[in-house]
Amino acid sequence: MTTTARAHTNIALVKYWGKRDAALMLPQTDSLSLTLDEFYTTTTVNFNQALNEDQFYLDGELVSANKAQKVVKFMDLVRQLSGRTEYAQITSVNNVPMAAGLASSASAFAALAGAAAKDAGLDLSLKDLSRLARRGSGSATRSVYGGLVEWHRGVDDATSFAEPVQEVPDFDIAMLAILVDTSQKKVSSRGGMQLVVETSPYYPAWREVVKRDMVAIKEAIANRDLPTIGHIAQENALRMHALNLAADPGFTYFDGQTILAMQTIDRLREEGLNCYYTMDAGPNVKVIFDPKDQDDLLNALTPLFGAERLVVAKPGPGIEFLTEPVMKF
Ligand code: ADP
Ligand code: DP6
Ligand code: CO
């Protein structure tokens, strides 16, 4: 049997940036995100008794055992939960740049959790699937659901899972990715957040910031108040990136084009467009905006960044199971 699942990436409006338990992948704080329709991962899993190790193919190429470690560790967890003993063939295709701050690990591990659990015969609720995805990558917890999604930090493995806030947002919101550089980052999300928790003197303040932002953004969502949602998201992102600058050694994911994009969005907002920026663990900038401003936004950004670097995304769906495998193998 083979099982294929697709999950979409999500971009946090209130960020997850730090673990309190690395083994169980429990976060320091709650977080809240928007799942995107344009960026996703499709993964097929096939448990097979003829194999004597997991075989992981990514974008058509066999991945070496060393680079497949996160996937193999995740499959070990699925074997432990299901009682299955066979190894598996895992074939995955990313429709998102990998390791560039566009949340490939979120779509990747949500899709893998869905396909592997189902192929192993586990019949998980979405809540339990969200808990399982968390073990692959924290942000994957939220990609099980579409639209606006909250991840409750919880107190233990059983209570740390995501829940939809609005699976299909009932107001207009879109996100534009400015792809300033899609090469793979030097500091992984995992490494960056660990250094920050261990060394950034502002970490206690960050916990308080997120507590307040979570309350305020949920209120703004209930009020369909895009300017307040955007404002909270932009400030939250800046504060997350301030943690990185203050770490020891200090670091940043920004490059010159990141700053140019940030300054441009601030200027366009001052000129009357409803737009706000957020950045993750990479130089690429995501713009939260009102779809009615799309043409004006694209017209302003195209001369600076080029049309091929601008990708408009709308709210995307939760996990989906497909009947066709991602590729023939
Ligand atoms: P990103 O900003 O893309 O989420 P991360 O540093 O969080 O960057 O995660 C990137 C890592 O996610 C990759 O190095 C790889 O280990 C894993 N990954 C990405 N895509 C896939 C996939 N389709 N299947 C399995 N693992 C993946
Ligand atoms: C900046 O989920 O990629 O995108 O849990 O170690 O796999 P691991 O890290 P990851 O971190 C995401 C960080 C972020 C913010 C967010 O998505 O909330
Ligand atoms: Co990631």
Coordinates of C-alpha atoms and ligand atoms in Angstrom, one line a residue:
M1 CA 0.0 0.0 0.0
T2 CA 1.1 3.6 -0.5
T3 CA -0.3 6.7 1.1
T4 CA 0.1 10.2 -0.2
A5 CA -0.6 13.4 1.7
R6 CA -0.2 17.1 0.9
A7 CA 0.2 19.9 3.4
H8 CA 0.7 23.6 2.9
T9 CA 3.2 25.9 4.5
N10 CA 2.2 28.4 7.1
I11 CA 3.7 31.7 8.1
A12 CA 3.4 32.7 11.7
L13 CA 1.9 36.1 12.6
V14 CA 2.9 35.5 16.2
K15 CA 6.1 33.5 16.0
Y16 CA 7.3 30.3 17.7
W17 CA 11.0 30.9 18.4
G18 CA 12.3 28.6 21.1
K19 CA 11.8 25.2 22.6
R20 CA 11.5 24.3 26.2
D21 CA 11.9 20.5 25.5
A22 CA 13.9 19.6 22.4
A23 CA 13.2 15.9 22.6
L24 CA 9.4 16.3 22.7
M25 CA 9.5 19.5 20.6
L26 CA 7.5 21.5 23.1
P27 CA 7.7 25.2 22.5
Q28 CA 8.3 28.1 24.9
T29 CA 5.2 30.0 23.8
D30 CA 1.9 29.7 21.9
S31 CA 2.0 30.9 18.3
L32 CA -0.5 31.7 15.5
S33 CA -0.1 31.4 11.7
L34 CA -1.7 31.6 8.3
T35 CA -1.6 28.6 6.0
L36 CA -0.8 29.5 2.4
D37 CA -2.2 28.0 -0.8
E38 CA 0.8 28.6 -3.1
F39 CA 3.5 26.7 -1.1
Y40 CA 3.2 23.1 -0.2
T41 CA 4.8 19.6 0.1
T42 CA 3.4 16.3 -1.3
T43 CA 4.8 13.1 0.3
T44 CA 4.2 9.4 -0.5
V45 CA 5.0 6.7 2.1
N46 CA 5.2 3.0 1.4
F47 CA 6.2 0.6 4.1
N48 CA 8.0 -2.3 2.4
Q49 CA 9.4 -5.5 4.0
A50 CA 12.0 -5.8 1.3
L51 CA 13.9 -2.7 2.5
N52 CA 16.6 -2.8 5.1
E53 CA 16.6 1.0 5.8
D54 CA 14.3 3.9 5.1
Q55 CA 14.8 5.3 1.6
F56 CA 14.1 9.0 1.3
Y57 CA 13.7 10.7 -2.1
L58 CA 13.4 14.5 -2.2
D59 CA 12.6 16.3 -5.4
G60 CA 13.5 13.2 -7.4
E61 CA 16.9 12.4 -5.8
L62 CA 17.8 9.8 -3.2
V63 CA 18.9 11.7 0.0
S64 CA 22.0 10.3 1.7
A65 CA 21.5 8.6 5.1
N66 CA 23.3 11.5 6.9
K67 CA 21.0 14.1 5.4
A68 CA 17.9 12.0 5.9
Q69 CA 18.4 11.8 9.7
K70 CA 15.4 14.0 10.7
V71 CA 13.1 11.9 8.4
V72 CA 14.4 8.6 9.7
K73 CA 14.1 9.7 13.3
F74 CA 10.5 10.7 12.5
M75 CA 9.8 7.3 10.9
D76 CA 11.2 5.6 14.0
L77 CA 8.6 7.4 16.0
V78 CA 5.8 6.3 13.7
R79 CA 7.1 2.7 13.9
Q80 CA 7.1 2.9 17.7
L81 CA 3.6 4.3 17.8
S82 CA 2.1 1.9 15.3
G83 CA 4.0 -1.3 16.1
R84 CA 5.1 -1.6 12.5
T85 CA 8.6 -2.9 12.0
E86 CA 9.2 -2.4 8.2
Y87 CA 11.3 0.3 6.7
A88 CA 9.6 2.7 4.2
Q89 CA 10.1 4.3 0.9
I90 CA 9.4 8.0 1.3
T91 CA 9.1 10.2 -1.8
S92 CA 8.6 13.9 -1.3
V93 CA 8.3 16.9 -3.6
N94 CA 8.5 20.5 -2.3
N95 CA 6.5 23.2 -4.0
V96 CA 8.4 25.7 -1.7
P97 CA 12.0 26.7 -1.6
M98 CA 13.8 24.6 1.1
A99 CA 15.5 26.1 4.2
A100 CA 15.0 29.7 3.0
G101 CA 12.6 30.9 5.7
L102 CA 9.5 30.0 3.7
A103 CA 8.5 27.2 6.2
S104 CA 9.4 24.1 4.1
S105 CA 9.8 22.1 7.3
A106 CA 6.2 23.0 8.3
S107 CA 4.6 21.6 5.1
A108 CA 7.2 18.8 4.9
F109 CA 6.6 17.3 8.3
A110 CA 2.8 17.8 8.3
A111 CA 2.7 15.9 4.9
L112 CA 5.1 13.2 6.2
A113 CA 3.1 12.8 9.4
G114 CA -0.1 12.4 7.5
A115 CA 1.2 9.9 4.9
A116 CA 3.4 7.9 7.3
A117 CA 0.7 7.6 10.1
K118 CA -2.0 6.5 7.6
D119 CA 0.3 4.1 5.8
A120 CA 1.3 2.6 9.1
G121 CA -2.4 1.9 9.9
L122 CA -2.6 4.6 12.6
D123 CA -6.0 6.2 12.6
L124 CA -5.2 9.6 14.1
S125 CA -7.6 12.5 14.8
L126 CA -6.4 15.8 13.4
K127 CA -5.4 16.8 16.9
D128 CA -3.2 13.8 17.3
L129 CA -1.8 14.3 13.8
S130 CA -0.9 17.8 14.8
R131 CA 0.9 16.4 17.9
L132 CA 2.7 13.9 15.7
A133 CA 3.7 16.6 13.1
R134 CA 5.2 18.6 15.9
R135 CA 7.8 15.9 16.6
G136 CA 9.2 16.5 13.1
S137 CA 9.2 20.3 13.1
G138 CA 7.4 22.6 15.5
S139 CA 5.9 24.8 12.8
A140 CA 4.4 21.6 11.2
T141 CA 2.0 21.3 14.1
R142 CA 0.0 24.2 12.5
S143 CA 0.2 23.0 8.9
V144 CA -2.3 20.2 9.7
Y145 CA -5.0 22.9 9.5
G146 CA -5.9 25.6 6.9
G147 CA -6.3 29.3 7.4
L148 CA -5.6 31.0 10.7
V149 CA -4.3 28.4 13.2
E150 CA -3.2 28.6 16.8
W151 CA -0.6 26.3 18.4
H152 CA -1.1 25.9 22.1
R153 CA 2.2 25.4 23.8
G154 CA 0.6 23.1 26.3
V155 CA 2.2 21.6 29.4
D156 CA 3.3 18.3 27.9
D157 CA 3.1 16.1 24.8
A158 CA -0.6 15.5 25.1
T159 CA -1.5 19.2 25.4
S160 CA 0.8 20.8 22.8
F161 CA -1.2 20.8 19.5
A162 CA -2.7 23.2 17.0
E163 CA -6.3 24.2 16.5
P164 CA -8.0 26.3 13.8
V165 CA -8.9 29.8 14.8
Q166 CA -10.6 30.4 11.4
E167 CA -10.1 27.6 8.8
V168 CA -11.4 29.9 6.1
P169 CA -10.8 33.5 7.2
D170 CA -14.1 35.4 7.1
F171 CA -12.3 38.6 6.0
D172 CA -10.0 39.5 3.2
I173 CA -6.3 38.7 3.9
A174 CA -3.5 37.6 1.6
M175 CA 0.3 37.3 1.7
L176 CA 2.9 38.2 -0.8
A177 CA 6.3 36.5 -0.7
I178 CA 9.2 38.7 -1.8
L179 CA 11.8 36.1 -2.7
V180 CA 15.0 38.0 -2.2
D181 CA 17.2 34.9 -1.9
T182 CA 16.0 31.3 -2.0
S183 CA 19.3 29.6 -1.3
Q184 CA 19.6 27.5 1.9
K185 CA 20.2 29.3 5.1
K186 CA 23.4 28.9 7.1
V187 CA 21.7 28.9 10.5
S188 CA 18.8 26.4 10.7
S189 CA 15.7 27.4 12.5
R190 CA 16.4 24.8 15.1
G191 CA 20.0 26.0 15.7
G192 CA 19.0 29.7 15.7
M193 CA 16.2 29.4 18.2
Q194 CA 18.3 27.2 20.5
L195 CA 21.1 29.8 20.6
V196 CA 18.6 32.5 21.3
V197 CA 16.9 30.6 24.2
E198 CA 20.4 29.9 25.7
T199 CA 22.0 33.3 25.2
S200 CA 19.6 36.1 24.4
P201 CA 19.1 38.4 27.4
Y202 CA 15.7 39.5 26.0
Y203 CA 14.2 36.0 26.1
P204 CA 12.1 36.6 29.2
A205 CA 10.7 39.7 27.6
W206 CA 9.9 37.8 24.4
R207 CA 7.7 35.3 26.4
E208 CA 5.7 38.3 27.7
V209 CA 5.5 39.9 24.2
V210 CA 4.0 36.7 22.8
K211 CA 1.4 36.3 25.6
R212 CA 0.1 39.8 24.9
D213 CA 0.3 39.4 21.1
M214 CA -1.7 36.2 21.2
V215 CA -4.6 37.8 23.1
A216 CA -4.5 41.0 20.9
I217 CA -4.3 39.2 17.6
K218 CA -7.2 36.8 18.3
E219 CA -9.3 39.8 19.3
A220 CA -8.2 41.6 16.0
I221 CA -9.1 38.4 14.0
A222 CA -12.6 38.3 15.7
N223 CA -13.0 42.0 14.7
R224 CA -11.8 41.3 11.1
D225 CA -9.4 44.1 11.8
L226 CA -6.6 43.7 9.2
P227 CA -4.6 46.8 10.2
T228 CA -4.3 45.6 13.8
I229 CA -3.5 42.0 12.7
G230 CA -0.8 43.3 10.4
H231 CA 0.6 45.7 13.0
I232 CA 0.9 43.0 15.6
A233 CA 2.5 40.6 13.1
Q234 CA 5.1 43.1 12.0
E235 CA 6.1 44.2 15.6
N236 CA 6.2 40.5 16.6
A237 CA 8.5 39.6 13.8
L238 CA 10.8 42.6 14.6
R239 CA 11.0 41.5 18.2
M240 CA 11.8 37.9 17.2
H241 CA 14.7 39.2 15.0
A242 CA 15.9 41.4 17.8
L243 CA 16.4 38.3 19.9
N244 CA 18.8 37.0 17.2
L245 CA 20.9 40.2 17.1
A246 CA 21.2 40.0 20.9
A247 CA 22.3 36.4 21.1
D248 CA 25.9 35.4 21.7
P249 CA 27.2 35.2 19.1
G250 CA 24.7 37.6 17.6
F251 CA 23.4 36.8 14.1
T252 CA 20.7 37.8 11.7
Y253 CA 18.8 36.2 8.8
F254 CA 18.4 39.6 7.1
D255 CA 20.3 40.7 4.1
G256 CA 20.3 44.1 2.3
Q257 CA 17.3 43.2 0.2
T258 CA 15.4 42.2 3.3
I259 CA 15.9 45.7 4.7
L260 CA 15.0 47.3 1.4
A261 CA 11.7 45.3 1.3
M262 CA 11.0 46.3 4.9
Q263 CA 11.6 50.0 4.3
T264 CA 9.5 49.8 1.1
I265 CA 6.5 48.2 2.8
D266 CA 6.7 50.9 5.6
R267 CA 6.7 53.6 2.9
L268 CA 3.8 52.1 1.0
R269 CA 1.8 51.8 4.2
E270 CA 2.5 55.5 4.9
E271 CA 1.3 56.2 1.4
G272 CA -2.0 54.5 2.2
L273 CA -1.7 50.8 1.3
N274 CA -2.8 48.3 3.9
C275 CA 0.4 46.3 4.1
Y276 CA 2.7 44.9 6.8
Y277 CA 5.8 42.7 6.7
T278 CA 7.0 39.6 8.5
M279 CA 10.2 37.6 8.2
D280 CA 11.1 34.1 9.4
A281 CA 14.4 32.3 9.7
G282 CA 15.6 33.5 6.3
P283 CA 16.0 36.7 4.3
N284 CA 12.7 36.4 2.4
V285 CA 9.9 38.9 3.3
K286 CA 6.2 38.1 3.5
V287 CA 3.8 40.9 3.1
I288 CA 0.4 40.7 4.8
F289 CA -2.1 42.8 2.7
D290 CA -5.6 43.4 1.7
P291 CA -6.3 41.7 -1.6
K292 CA -8.0 44.8 -2.9
D293 CA -4.6 46.5 -2.9
Q294 CA -2.9 43.7 -4.8
D295 CA -2.4 45.6 -8.1
D296 CA -1.0 48.7 -6.4
L297 CA 1.4 46.6 -4.3
L298 CA 2.7 44.6 -7.2
N299 CA 3.1 47.8 -9.3
A300 CA 5.2 49.3 -6.5
L301 CA 7.3 46.2 -5.8
T302 CA 8.0 44.9 -9.3
P303 CA 10.5 47.6 -10.4
L304 CA 12.5 47.0 -7.2
F305 CA 12.4 43.2 -7.0
G306 CA 11.3 41.9 -10.4
A307 CA 7.9 40.2 -11.1
E308 CA 9.5 36.7 -10.9
R309 CA 10.4 37.3 -7.3
L310 CA 6.9 38.2 -6.2
V311 CA 4.5 35.3 -5.3
V312 CA 0.9 36.1 -4.2
A313 CA -0.6 33.6 -1.8
K314 CA -4.1 33.3 -0.3
P315 CA -5.2 31.4 2.7
G316 CA -4.6 27.7 2.0
P317 CA -6.2 24.4 3.1
G318 CA -5.4 21.9 5.8
I319 CA -3.9 18.5 5.2
E320 CA -5.2 16.5 2.2
F321 CA -4.9 12.9 1.2
L322 CA -4.4 12.2 -2.5
T323 CA -5.2 9.1 -4.4
E324 CA -2.2 9.3 -6.7
P325 CA 1.4 8.9 -5.5
V326 CA 3.6 12.0 -5.9
M327 CA 5.8 10.2 -8.4
K328 CA 6.1 6.7 -9.9
F329 CA 8.8 4.6 -8.2
Ligands
ADP1 P1 12.5 26.3 6.5 O1 12.5 27.8 6.6 O2 12.5 25.9 5.1 O3 11.4 25.7 7.3 P2 14.2 24.9 8.4 O4 15.6 25.1 8.8 O5 13.1 25.0 9.4 O6 13.8 25.8 7.1 O7 14.0 23.4 7.8 C1 14.6 23.0 6.6 C2 14.8 21.5 6.8 O8 13.5 20.9 6.6 C3 15.6 20.9 5.6 O9 17.0 21.0 5.9 C4 15.1 19.4 5.7 O10 15.8 18.8 6.8 C5 13.7 19.6 6.1 N1 12.8 19.4 4.9 C6 12.5 20.3 4.0 N2 11.7 19.8 3.1 C7 11.5 18.5 3.4 C8 10.7 17.4 2.8 N3 10.0 17.6 1.7 N4 10.7 16.2 3.4 C9 11.5 16.1 4.6 N5 12.2 17.0 5.2 C10 12.2 18.2 4.6
DP6_2 C1 10.7 31.6 12.5 O1 9.5 24.8 13.0 O2 11.3 25.4 11.4 O3 9.4 30.1 11.2 O4 10.8 23.1 15.3 O5 13.3 23.2 15.0 O6 11.9 22.3 13.2 P1 12.0 23.3 14.3 O7 11.9 24.7 13.7 P2 10.8 25.4 12.8 O8 10.8 26.9 13.3 C2 10.0 27.9 12.8 C3 10.4 29.2 13.2 C4 9.7 30.4 12.5 C5 8.5 30.9 13.3 C6 7.3 30.0 13.2 O9 7.0 29.3 12.2 O10 6.4 30.1 14.1
CO3 CO 11.2 25.5 9.4

